[in-house]
mmCIF file of C-alpha atoms and ligand atoms in Angstrom:
data_model
loop_
_atom_site.group_PDB
_atom_site.id
_atom_site.type_symbol
_atom_site.label_atom_id
_atom_site.label_comp_id
_atom_site.label_asym_id
_atom_site.label_seq_id
_atom_site.Cartn_x
_atom_site.Cartn_y
_atom_site.Cartn_z
ATOM 1 C CA MET Z 11 5.979 2.771 7.272
ATOM 2 C CA PRO Z 12 7.250 4.483 4.168
ATOM 3 C CA ALA Z 13 5.367 3.387 1.136
ATOM 4 C CA THR Z 14 7.224 1.730 -1.730
ATOM 5 C CA ILE Z 15 6.432 3.491 -4.937
ATOM 6 C CA LEU Z 16 7.272 1.871 -8.285
ATOM 7 C CA VAL Z 17 8.035 4.606 -10.836
ATOM 8 C CA VAL Z 18 7.849 3.441 -14.439
ATOM 9 C CA GLU Z 19 9.112 6.326 -16.649
ATOM 10 C CA ASP Z 20 11.680 6.219 -19.615
ATOM 11 C CA GLU Z 21 12.709 9.949 -19.526
ATOM 12 C CA PRO Z 22 15.818 10.092 -17.232
ATOM 13 C CA ALA Z 23 15.218 13.787 -16.314
ATOM 14 C CA ILE Z 24 11.616 13.193 -15.231
ATOM 15 C CA GLN Z 25 12.590 9.971 -13.548
ATOM 16 C CA SER Z 26 15.147 11.645 -11.288
ATOM 17 C CA LEU Z 27 12.754 14.605 -10.666
ATOM 18 C CA ILE Z 28 10.125 12.217 -9.360
ATOM 19 C CA GLU Z 29 12.663 10.011 -7.485
ATOM 20 C CA VAL Z 30 14.148 12.980 -5.516
ATOM 21 C CA ASN Z 31 10.641 14.318 -4.611
ATOM 22 C CA LEU Z 32 9.284 11.033 -3.579
ATOM 23 C CA ARG Z 33 12.354 10.251 -1.476
ATOM 24 C CA ARG Z 34 12.061 13.695 0.122
ATOM 25 C CA ALA Z 35 8.371 12.802 0.974
ATOM 26 C CA GLY Z 36 9.633 9.665 2.751
ATOM 27 C CA HIS Z 37 8.803 7.059 0.252
ATOM 28 C CA VAL Z 38 10.910 4.183 -0.953
ATOM 29 C CA VAL Z 39 11.458 4.521 -4.698
ATOM 30 C CA GLN Z 40 11.857 1.775 -7.274
ATOM 31 C CA LEU Z 41 12.595 2.787 -10.756
ATOM 32 C CA ALA Z 42 11.879 0.945 -14.087
ATOM 33 C CA ALA Z 43 12.429 2.403 -17.652
ATOM 34 C CA ASP Z 44 9.905 0.104 -19.265
ATOM 35 C CA ALA Z 45 7.046 -2.284 -18.523
ATOM 36 C CA GLU Z 46 9.262 -5.302 -18.810
ATOM 37 C CA ALA Z 47 11.567 -4.044 -16.018
ATOM 38 C CA ALA Z 48 8.560 -2.962 -13.924
ATOM 39 C CA ARG Z 49 7.075 -6.388 -14.404
ATOM 40 C CA ARG Z 50 10.054 -8.088 -13.050
ATOM 41 C CA LEU Z 51 10.065 -5.742 -9.910
ATOM 42 C CA VAL Z 52 6.377 -6.404 -9.277
ATOM 43 C CA LEU Z 53 6.860 -10.126 -9.565
ATOM 44 C CA ASP Z 54 9.659 -9.945 -7.073
ATOM 45 C CA ALA Z 55 7.602 -7.890 -4.480
ATOM 46 C CA LEU Z 56 4.456 -5.829 -4.746
ATOM 47 C CA PRO Z 57 4.974 -2.026 -4.297
ATOM 48 C CA ASP Z 58 2.318 0.003 -2.545
ATOM 49 C CA LEU Z 59 1.589 2.058 -5.595
ATOM 50 C CA VAL Z 60 2.728 2.316 -9.231
ATOM 51 C CA LEU Z 61 3.317 5.612 -10.910
ATOM 52 C CA LEU Z 62 3.018 4.780 -14.579
ATOM 53 C CA ASP Z 63 4.033 6.805 -17.563
ATOM 54 C CA TRP Z 64 1.655 6.362 -20.484
ATOM 55 C CA MET Z 65 4.211 6.469 -23.335
ATOM 56 C CA LEU Z 66 6.879 3.913 -22.899
ATOM 57 C CA PRO Z 67 9.167 2.115 -25.174
ATOM 58 C CA GLY Z 68 7.786 -1.451 -25.942
ATOM 59 C CA MET Z 69 4.554 -2.087 -24.008
ATOM 60 C CA SER Z 70 2.711 1.153 -23.365
ATOM 61 C CA GLY Z 71 1.754 2.264 -19.897
ATOM 62 C CA VAL Z 72 -1.906 1.652 -20.654
ATOM 63 C CA ASP Z 73 -1.391 -1.928 -21.736
ATOM 64 C CA PHE Z 74 0.784 -2.437 -18.661
ATOM 65 C CA ALA Z 75 -1.997 -1.026 -16.426
ATOM 66 C CA ARG Z 76 -4.430 -3.504 -18.125
ATOM 67 C CA LEU Z 77 -2.083 -6.330 -17.500
ATOM 68 C CA LEU Z 78 -1.761 -5.449 -13.773
ATOM 69 C CA ARG Z 79 -5.512 -5.224 -13.584
ATOM 70 C CA SER Z 80 -6.072 -8.666 -15.232
ATOM 71 C CA GLU Z 81 -4.036 -10.645 -12.685
ATOM 72 C CA ALA Z 82 -5.392 -11.531 -9.328
ATOM 73 C CA ARG Z 83 -2.275 -10.617 -7.520
ATOM 74 C CA THR Z 84 -1.996 -7.119 -8.775
ATOM 75 C CA ARG Z 85 -5.681 -6.293 -9.527
ATOM 76 C CA SER Z 86 -6.037 -3.882 -6.755
ATOM 77 C CA LEU Z 87 -2.536 -2.402 -6.839
ATOM 78 C CA PRO Z 88 -3.000 1.424 -6.815
ATOM 79 C CA ILE Z 89 -2.003 2.983 -10.099
ATOM 80 C CA ILE Z 90 -1.432 6.558 -10.966
ATOM 81 C CA MET Z 91 -1.052 7.282 -14.771
ATOM 82 C CA LEU Z 92 1.384 9.982 -15.804
ATOM 83 C CA THR Z 93 1.036 11.583 -19.202
ATOM 84 C CA ALA Z 94 1.768 14.432 -21.469
ATOM 85 C CA ARG Z 95 -1.577 13.851 -23.200
ATOM 86 C CA ALA Z 96 -4.066 16.146 -21.586
ATOM 87 C CA GLU Z 97 -7.097 15.285 -23.669
ATOM 88 C CA GLU Z 98 -10.204 14.342 -21.977
ATOM 89 C CA ARG Z 99 -10.762 11.148 -23.789
ATOM 90 C CA ASP Z 100 -7.256 9.968 -22.638
ATOM 91 C CA LYS Z 101 -8.119 10.721 -19.133
ATOM 92 C CA ILE Z 102 -11.292 8.877 -19.429
ATOM 93 C CA GLU Z 103 -9.471 5.838 -21.089
ATOM 94 C CA ALA Z 104 -6.967 5.799 -18.142
ATOM 95 C CA LEU Z 105 -9.674 5.838 -15.453
ATOM 96 C CA ASP Z 106 -11.800 3.378 -17.439
ATOM 97 C CA LEU Z 107 -8.993 0.833 -17.355
ATOM 98 C CA GLY Z 108 -8.838 1.111 -13.714
ATOM 99 C CA ALA Z 109 -6.114 3.708 -12.944
ATOM 100 C CA ASP Z 110 -6.955 5.391 -9.580
ATOM 101 C CA ASP Z 111 -5.653 8.866 -10.700
ATOM 102 C CA TYR Z 112 -4.198 10.593 -13.643
ATOM 103 C CA VAL Z 113 -1.477 13.351 -13.640
ATOM 104 C CA THR Z 114 -0.712 15.407 -16.691
ATOM 105 C CA LYS Z 115 2.929 16.537 -17.442
ATOM 106 C CA PRO Z 116 4.298 19.024 -16.692
ATOM 107 C CA PHE Z 117 3.243 18.498 -13.174
ATOM 108 C CA SER Z 118 4.302 20.220 -9.906
ATOM 109 C CA PRO Z 119 6.198 17.741 -7.686
ATOM 110 C CA ARG Z 120 4.138 18.903 -4.646
ATOM 111 C CA GLU Z 121 0.916 18.193 -6.543
ATOM 112 C CA LEU Z 122 2.267 14.766 -7.473
ATOM 113 C CA VAL Z 123 3.196 14.041 -3.811
ATOM 114 C CA ALA Z 124 -0.254 15.154 -2.702
ATOM 115 C CA ARG Z 125 -2.038 13.017 -5.290
ATOM 116 C CA ILE Z 126 0.030 9.880 -4.188
ATOM 117 C CA LYS Z 127 -0.845 10.482 -0.622
ATOM 118 C CA ALA Z 128 -4.566 10.853 -1.562
ATOM 119 C CA VAL Z 129 -4.550 7.533 -3.494
ATOM 120 C CA LEU Z 130 -2.596 5.785 -0.667
ATOM 121 C CA ARG Z 131 -5.188 7.038 1.901
ATOM 122 C CA ARG Z 132 -7.999 5.470 -0.107
ATOM 123 C CA HIS Z 133 -6.394 2.239 -1.187
ATOM 124 C CA ALA Z 134 -3.461 1.457 1.069
ATOM 125 C CA PRO Z 135 -3.928 3.381 4.367
ATOM 126 C CA GLN Z 136 -1.424 1.104 6.032
ATOM 127 C CA ALA Z 137 1.397 2.705 3.767
ATOM 128 C CA THR Z 138 0.572 6.154 4.973
ATOM 129 C CA ASP Z 139 1.969 7.929 8.070
ATOM 130 C CA ASP Z 140 -1.506 9.076 9.282
ATOM 131 C CA ALA Z 141 -2.185 8.421 12.856
ATOM 132 C CA ILE Z 142 -5.312 6.339 13.575
ATOM 133 C CA GLU Z 143 -7.570 6.089 16.576
ATOM 134 C CA LEU Z 144 -10.049 3.392 17.112
ATOM 135 C CA GLY Z 145 -11.633 1.647 19.967
ATOM 136 C CA GLY Z 146 -9.613 3.576 22.449
ATOM 137 C CA LEU Z 147 -6.317 2.815 20.800
ATOM 138 C CA ARG Z 148 -4.149 5.344 19.067
ATOM 139 C CA LEU Z 149 -1.500 4.304 16.594
ATOM 140 C CA ASP Z 150 0.972 6.754 15.304
ATOM 141 C CA PRO Z 151 3.198 5.294 12.389
ATOM 142 C CA ALA Z 152 5.340 8.488 12.351
ATOM 143 C CA THR Z 153 6.545 8.093 15.844
ATOM 144 C CA HIS Z 154 5.899 4.343 16.035
ATOM 145 C CA ARG Z 155 3.888 4.687 19.187
ATOM 146 C CA ILE Z 156 0.666 3.050 20.360
ATOM 147 C CA THR Z 157 -1.198 4.403 23.245
ATOM 148 C CA ALA Z 158 -4.282 3.055 25.095
ATOM 149 C CA GLY Z 159 -5.662 5.992 26.951
ATOM 150 C CA SER Z 160 -2.523 7.364 28.723
ATOM 151 C CA THR Z 161 -0.688 4.089 28.737
ATOM 152 C CA GLU Z 162 1.898 3.209 26.140
ATOM 153 C CA VAL Z 163 1.717 -0.113 24.553
ATOM 154 C CA ASN Z 164 4.970 -1.666 23.448
ATOM 155 C CA LEU Z 165 4.870 -3.854 20.420
ATOM 156 C CA GLY Z 166 7.476 -5.724 18.360
ATOM 157 C CA PRO Z 167 7.755 -4.545 14.753
ATOM 158 C CA THR Z 168 5.689 -7.400 13.355
ATOM 159 C CA GLU Z 169 2.909 -6.942 15.877
ATOM 160 C CA PHE Z 170 3.013 -3.110 15.085
ATOM 161 C CA ARG Z 171 2.523 -3.708 11.338
ATOM 162 C CA LEU Z 172 -0.161 -6.310 12.049
ATOM 163 C CA LEU Z 173 -2.110 -3.841 14.297
ATOM 164 C CA HIS Z 174 -1.578 -1.022 11.851
ATOM 165 C CA PHE Z 175 -3.065 -3.185 9.031
ATOM 166 C CA LEU Z 176 -5.957 -4.392 11.184
ATOM 167 C CA MET Z 177 -6.731 -0.825 12.376
ATOM 168 C CA THR Z 178 -6.684 0.607 8.921
ATOM 169 C CA HIS Z 179 -8.970 -2.171 7.707
ATOM 170 C CA PRO Z 180 -11.352 -2.537 10.630
ATOM 171 C CA GLU Z 181 -14.624 -4.691 10.830
ATOM 172 C CA ARG Z 182 -13.430 -6.936 8.090
ATOM 173 C CA VAL Z 183 -12.380 -10.517 8.363
ATOM 174 C CA HIS Z 184 -8.776 -11.128 7.021
ATOM 175 C CA ALA Z 185 -7.676 -14.737 6.282
ATOM 176 C CA ARG Z 186 -4.285 -15.693 7.509
ATOM 177 C CA SER Z 187 -3.049 -15.787 3.932
ATOM 178 C CA GLN Z 188 -4.170 -12.178 3.320
ATOM 179 C CA LEU Z 189 -2.527 -11.041 6.532
ATOM 180 C CA LEU Z 190 0.734 -12.766 5.454
ATOM 181 C CA ASP Z 191 0.544 -10.926 2.113
ATOM 182 C CA GLN Z 192 -0.180 -7.551 3.586
ATOM 183 C CA VAL Z 193 1.990 -7.724 6.678
ATOM 184 C CA TRP Z 194 4.801 -9.929 5.917
ATOM 185 C CA GLY Z 195 4.985 -9.343 2.151
ATOM 186 C CA ASP Z 196 3.398 -11.347 -0.607
ATOM 187 C CA HIS Z 197 6.431 -13.396 -1.628
ATOM 188 C CA VAL Z 198 7.553 -14.181 1.919
ATOM 189 C CA PHE Z 199 7.213 -17.911 2.547
ATOM 190 C CA VAL Z 200 6.074 -18.386 6.146
ATOM 191 C CA GLU Z 201 3.531 -20.819 7.537
ATOM 192 C CA GLU Z 202 0.034 -19.514 8.221
ATOM 193 C CA ARG Z 203 0.266 -20.513 11.778
ATOM 194 C CA THR Z 204 3.003 -17.719 12.214
ATOM 195 C CA VAL Z 205 0.044 -15.360 12.023
ATOM 196 C CA ASP Z 206 -1.544 -17.004 15.113
ATOM 197 C CA VAL Z 207 1.682 -16.667 17.019
ATOM 198 C CA HIS Z 208 1.846 -12.855 16.368
ATOM 199 C CA ILE Z 209 -1.854 -12.394 17.065
ATOM 200 C CA ARG Z 210 -1.209 -14.132 20.411
ATOM 201 C CA ARG Z 211 1.599 -11.654 21.146
ATOM 202 C CA LEU Z 212 -0.428 -8.696 20.100
ATOM 203 C CA ARG Z 213 -3.311 -9.628 22.302
ATOM 204 C CA ALA Z 214 -0.969 -10.254 25.193
ATOM 205 C CA ALA Z 215 0.426 -6.742 24.861
ATOM 206 C CA LEU Z 216 -2.975 -5.282 24.688
ATOM 207 C CA GLU Z 217 -4.311 -7.261 27.685
ATOM 208 C CA ALA Z 218 -3.228 -4.922 30.368
ATOM 209 C CA SER Z 219 -5.401 -2.095 29.066
ATOM 210 C CA GLY Z 220 -8.245 -4.425 28.255
ATOM 211 C CA HIS Z 221 -7.992 -3.715 24.420
ATOM 212 C CA ASP Z 222 -7.237 -7.413 23.606
ATOM 213 C CA ALA Z 223 -10.912 -8.026 22.786
ATOM 214 C CA LEU Z 224 -10.593 -5.691 19.795
ATOM 215 C CA ILE Z 225 -8.717 -8.410 18.035
ATOM 216 C CA GLN Z 226 -11.340 -11.033 17.304
ATOM 217 C CA THR Z 227 -10.952 -14.606 15.952
ATOM 218 C CA VAL Z 228 -13.492 -15.498 13.334
ATOM 219 C CA ARG Z 229 -13.589 -19.268 13.388
ATOM 220 C CA GLY Z 230 -12.528 -20.953 10.197
ATOM 221 C CA SER Z 231 -11.954 -17.528 8.533
ATOM 222 C CA GLY Z 232 -9.236 -15.486 10.252
ATOM 223 C CA TYR Z 233 -9.051 -12.367 12.311
ATOM 224 C CA ARG Z 234 -10.811 -9.065 12.556
ATOM 225 C CA PHE Z 235 -10.296 -5.726 14.369
ATOM 226 C CA SER Z 236 -13.698 -4.855 15.711
ATOM 227 C CA THR Z 237 -15.066 -2.161 18.127
ATOM 228 C CA THR Z 238 -18.357 -3.862 18.429
HETATM 229 CA CA1 CA A 22 7.619 8.376 -21.669
#
């Protein structure tokens, strides 16, 4: 699945340089020229990562990052700060307030794309195209294929995203509400029992190869992908 990157940058030339390169790297790009516009986009739907310029008209990038970190819904949203200020103390301030990385202007587009990939790998692996192998299952987001040994497993798009999320966050219990946020989108209003329906379909698809036991129900809590 392509990752959605929200780019908050007020200089049009830099904005389009970033946009072109991120699209070329396969990302979906949202653009905002100030924190106010960015906030509206974030309220509408959470991106997978925010690329945030430090110096913005109105609210600064640093204050916007602080705001995102202060609210439960956006607390763990990956943030990369973008800045012309190369001083050590600025870098420390950015990392202190919870930015996941820091890129100094002028930057090479290739380096920027690589840094974004690294942050996504750490914080939103379900938003990368990395193939993942676990418990005898192999899921490849790039080709949209799942194999169990030499057998291909066919899944619908929702079950695919669900399995991708579970496999990239294994051995942890996910409440139905968390799965809805992560797999369906955090502003999509569907009932929690919808999750159960798709878990059932996922298990049914994995049953033939005996991999359905990887999807565990944790009574009263939610679901877990576990190889033990
Ligand atoms: Ca700026």
